[in-house]
Coordinates of C-alpha atoms in Angstrom, one line a residue:
M1 CA -36.2 -36.3 -37.9
V2 CA -34.9 -33.6 -40.1
I3 CA -31.9 -32.9 -37.5
L4 CA -31.2 -36.4 -37.6
R5 CA -30.9 -36.6 -41.2
R6 CA -28.7 -33.4 -41.2
R7 CA -26.4 -35.0 -38.6
T8 CA -26.2 -38.2 -40.8
I9 CA -25.1 -36.2 -43.6
V10 CA -22.4 -34.4 -41.6
I11 CA -21.3 -37.7 -40.1
V12 CA -21.0 -39.2 -43.6
S13 CA -19.1 -36.1 -44.9
L14 CA -16.5 -36.1 -42.3
V15 CA -15.9 -40.0 -42.6
A16 CA -15.3 -39.3 -46.2
L17 CA -12.7 -36.6 -45.3
L18 CA -11.0 -39.0 -42.8
F19 CA -10.9 -41.8 -45.5
L20 CA -9.3 -39.2 -47.9
T21 CA -6.8 -38.3 -45.1
G22 CA -6.0 -41.9 -44.3
Y23 CA -5.5 -42.7 -47.9
L24 CA -2.8 -39.9 -48.2
N25 CA -1.0 -41.1 -45.1
Y26 CA -1.1 -44.8 -46.5
Y27 CA 0.2 -43.7 -49.8
Y28 CA 2.9 -41.6 -47.9
D29 CA 4.1 -44.6 -45.8
Q30 CA 4.0 -47.0 -48.9
Q31 CA 6.5 -44.7 -50.6
L32 CA 8.7 -44.8 -47.6
N33 CA 8.8 -48.4 -47.4
N34 CA 9.0 -49.1 -51.1
R35 CA 12.1 -47.0 -51.9
G36 CA 15.4 -46.7 -50.3
V37 CA 15.5 -43.4 -48.5
V38 CA 17.7 -42.0 -45.5
Q39 CA 15.5 -41.1 -42.8
T40 CA 16.9 -38.7 -40.1
N41 CA 15.5 -38.0 -36.8
G42 CA 17.4 -35.4 -34.6
S43 CA 16.3 -34.3 -31.1
D44 CA 18.7 -31.4 -31.2
K45 CA 20.1 -29.3 -34.1
A46 CA 23.5 -30.5 -35.1
D47 CA 26.4 -28.2 -35.3
D48 CA 29.0 -30.4 -37.2
A49 CA 29.5 -30.0 -40.8
K50 CA 30.5 -33.7 -41.5
P51 CA 28.4 -35.9 -43.4
A52 CA 25.9 -38.2 -41.5
D53 CA 26.9 -41.8 -41.2
T54 CA 24.5 -44.4 -42.9
D55 CA 23.8 -47.7 -41.2
K56 CA 22.4 -50.8 -43.0
D57 CA 20.2 -51.9 -40.2
I58 CA 17.2 -49.9 -38.9
Q59 CA 18.1 -48.2 -35.6
P60 CA 15.7 -47.6 -32.9
P61 CA 14.6 -43.9 -32.2
S62 CA 17.0 -42.1 -30.0
T63 CA 15.8 -41.7 -26.5
S64 CA 18.2 -38.7 -25.3
P65 CA 16.7 -35.4 -26.0
K66 CA 20.2 -33.8 -25.5
S67 CA 22.1 -36.0 -28.0
N68 CA 23.8 -34.4 -30.9
D69 CA 23.9 -37.7 -33.0
I70 CA 22.0 -37.9 -36.1
E71 CA 20.1 -41.2 -36.4
V72 CA 20.1 -42.6 -40.0
E73 CA 17.9 -45.4 -41.3
D74 CA 18.0 -47.2 -44.6
V75 CA 14.4 -48.5 -45.4
P76 CA 14.5 -51.6 -47.4
T77 CA 13.1 -51.5 -51.0
S78 CA 10.2 -53.4 -52.3
A79 CA 9.3 -54.4 -55.9
S80 CA 5.6 -53.9 -55.1
S81 CA 6.2 -50.2 -55.2
L82 CA 3.5 -48.3 -57.3
E83 CA 6.1 -45.6 -58.1
Q84 CA 9.1 -47.9 -58.8
Q85 CA 9.4 -47.6 -62.5
A86 CA 9.0 -43.9 -62.4
M87 CA 11.7 -43.7 -59.9
T88 CA 14.5 -45.7 -61.6
S89 CA 15.6 -43.3 -64.3
S90 CA 18.1 -40.6 -63.8
T91 CA 15.4 -38.1 -63.3
S92 CA 13.7 -40.3 -60.7
A93 CA 13.9 -38.0 -57.7
A94 CA 12.2 -35.2 -59.9
T95 CA 9.4 -37.4 -60.9
F96 CA 8.9 -38.5 -57.4
F97 CA 8.2 -35.2 -56.1
I98 CA 6.1 -34.0 -59.0
E99 CA 3.9 -36.9 -58.7
Y100 CA 3.6 -36.9 -54.9
R101 CA 2.8 -33.3 -55.0
L102 CA 0.1 -33.8 -57.5
E103 CA -1.3 -36.5 -55.4
R104 CA -1.4 -34.5 -52.4
E105 CA -3.0 -31.6 -54.1
K106 CA -5.7 -34.0 -55.5
V107 CA -6.6 -35.2 -52.1
R108 CA -6.6 -32.1 -50.5
S109 CA -9.0 -30.5 -53.1
Q110 CA -11.4 -33.3 -52.6
E111 CA -11.4 -32.5 -48.7
I112 CA -12.0 -28.8 -49.5
D113 CA -14.7 -29.5 -51.9
T114 CA -16.4 -31.9 -49.4
L115 CA -16.3 -29.0 -46.7
K116 CA -17.5 -26.3 -49.0
E117 CA -20.5 -28.6 -49.9
I118 CA -21.4 -28.9 -46.3
L119 CA -21.3 -24.9 -45.8
T120 CA -23.3 -24.2 -49.0
N121 CA -26.0 -26.8 -48.0
A122 CA -29.1 -24.9 -46.8
D123 CA -30.3 -28.0 -44.9
M124 CA -27.2 -28.0 -42.7
D125 CA -27.7 -26.4 -39.1
K126 CA -25.4 -23.7 -37.6
E127 CA -23.4 -26.0 -35.6
S128 CA -22.6 -28.2 -38.4
K129 CA -21.6 -25.5 -40.8
A130 CA -19.3 -24.0 -38.0
E131 CA -17.6 -27.4 -37.6
A132 CA -17.1 -27.7 -41.3
E133 CA -15.8 -23.9 -41.2
Q134 CA -13.4 -24.6 -38.6
T135 CA -12.0 -27.8 -40.3
L136 CA -11.8 -25.9 -43.9
S137 CA -9.8 -23.0 -41.9
E138 CA -7.3 -25.5 -40.5
L139 CA -6.9 -27.3 -43.8
I140 CA -6.2 -24.1 -45.6
K141 CA -3.6 -23.1 -42.7
T142 CA -1.8 -26.6 -43.0
N143 CA -1.6 -26.1 -46.9
E144 CA -0.2 -22.7 -46.5
T145 CA 2.3 -24.1 -43.9
E146 CA 3.3 -26.9 -46.1
M147 CA 4.0 -24.5 -49.0
A148 CA 6.0 -22.0 -47.0
I149 CA 8.2 -24.8 -45.6
E150 CA 8.9 -26.2 -49.0
N151 CA 9.5 -22.9 -50.6
L152 CA 12.0 -22.0 -47.7
L153 CA 14.0 -25.4 -48.0
K154 CA 14.2 -24.9 -51.9
A155 CA 15.5 -21.3 -51.2
K156 CA 18.1 -22.5 -48.9
G157 CA 19.6 -24.8 -51.5
F158 CA 17.7 -27.9 -51.3
K159 CA 16.8 -29.2 -55.0
D160 CA 13.1 -29.9 -53.8
A161 CA 11.1 -30.8 -50.7
L162 CA 7.7 -31.8 -49.6
A163 CA 6.3 -31.2 -46.1
F164 CA 3.5 -33.1 -44.4
V165 CA 2.4 -31.1 -41.4
H166 CA 0.2 -32.6 -38.7
E167 CA -0.9 -31.4 -35.3
D168 CA 2.0 -32.7 -33.3
S169 CA 4.5 -33.8 -35.8
T170 CA 6.1 -32.8 -39.3
N171 CA 7.5 -35.2 -42.0
I172 CA 9.8 -33.8 -44.6
I173 CA 11.0 -35.4 -47.8
V174 CA 14.0 -33.5 -49.1
S175 CA 16.0 -33.9 -52.3
A176 CA 19.6 -32.6 -51.7
P177 CA 22.6 -32.2 -54.1
S178 CA 24.6 -34.5 -51.8
K179 CA 24.1 -36.6 -48.6
L180 CA 22.7 -34.6 -45.9
T181 CA 25.0 -33.2 -43.4
P182 CA 24.3 -32.2 -39.7
A183 CA 24.3 -28.7 -40.6
D184 CA 21.6 -29.3 -43.4
V185 CA 19.6 -31.2 -40.8
A186 CA 19.8 -28.2 -38.4
K187 CA 18.9 -25.8 -41.4
I188 CA 15.6 -27.9 -42.0
Q189 CA 14.8 -28.2 -38.3
D190 CA 15.1 -24.5 -38.0
V191 CA 12.5 -23.7 -40.8
V192 CA 10.1 -26.2 -39.6
M193 CA 10.3 -25.2 -35.9
Q194 CA 10.0 -21.4 -37.0
R195 CA 6.8 -22.4 -39.0
T196 CA 5.1 -24.8 -36.8
N197 CA 6.5 -24.3 -33.2
Q198 CA 7.1 -28.0 -33.0
P199 CA 10.2 -29.2 -31.3
A200 CA 13.0 -30.9 -33.2
E201 CA 12.3 -34.5 -32.0
K202 CA 8.9 -34.2 -33.6
I203 CA 10.4 -33.4 -37.1
K204 CA 11.1 -36.4 -39.3
I205 CA 13.5 -35.9 -42.2
I206 CA 13.7 -38.3 -45.1
E207 CA 16.4 -37.7 -47.7
R208 CA 15.3 -38.7 -51.2
K209 CA 18.3 -40.6 -52.9

């Protein structure tokens, strides 16, 4: 009965973590769908220095891993955006990055606190604590990787950046002084690949206008 109760606590805690993670991903997707952004997927690093073309229609993902073309999408705007008013001023880009970074830190902090509660709970068995410790270690590693990517991108000349690292993919939102060029895309891909060992086709780059 005691073991069953412990298992129930662990399950509830993990469900709470999944809910928080799902909320962050939902919030992220809503931001992309509610504001006009340029979304770039590249299967290979681009060498040309000319600006990327922008299409008004959303294009399907490229199926050729050897293509040097840069796919650009314009995501339609929506008046229902929670952040729309904050992003309509001349400092909208800066506001977006600040607010989004604060939101991410808030959710991650809640995740870490939940895991630490499991680790410090005297009623938890060793197996449950070991699982929580592994999850906490992975979460901390993800945080460090995201921060490193963001700092490196800013050091390479991008005004601001947000990195969202997942197990098999990475999403990058970047603020650039001007429209991203193929050289800029290659630069971003290099940073992410070095830090995550993920291939270029798994890296999604969104230019924040």
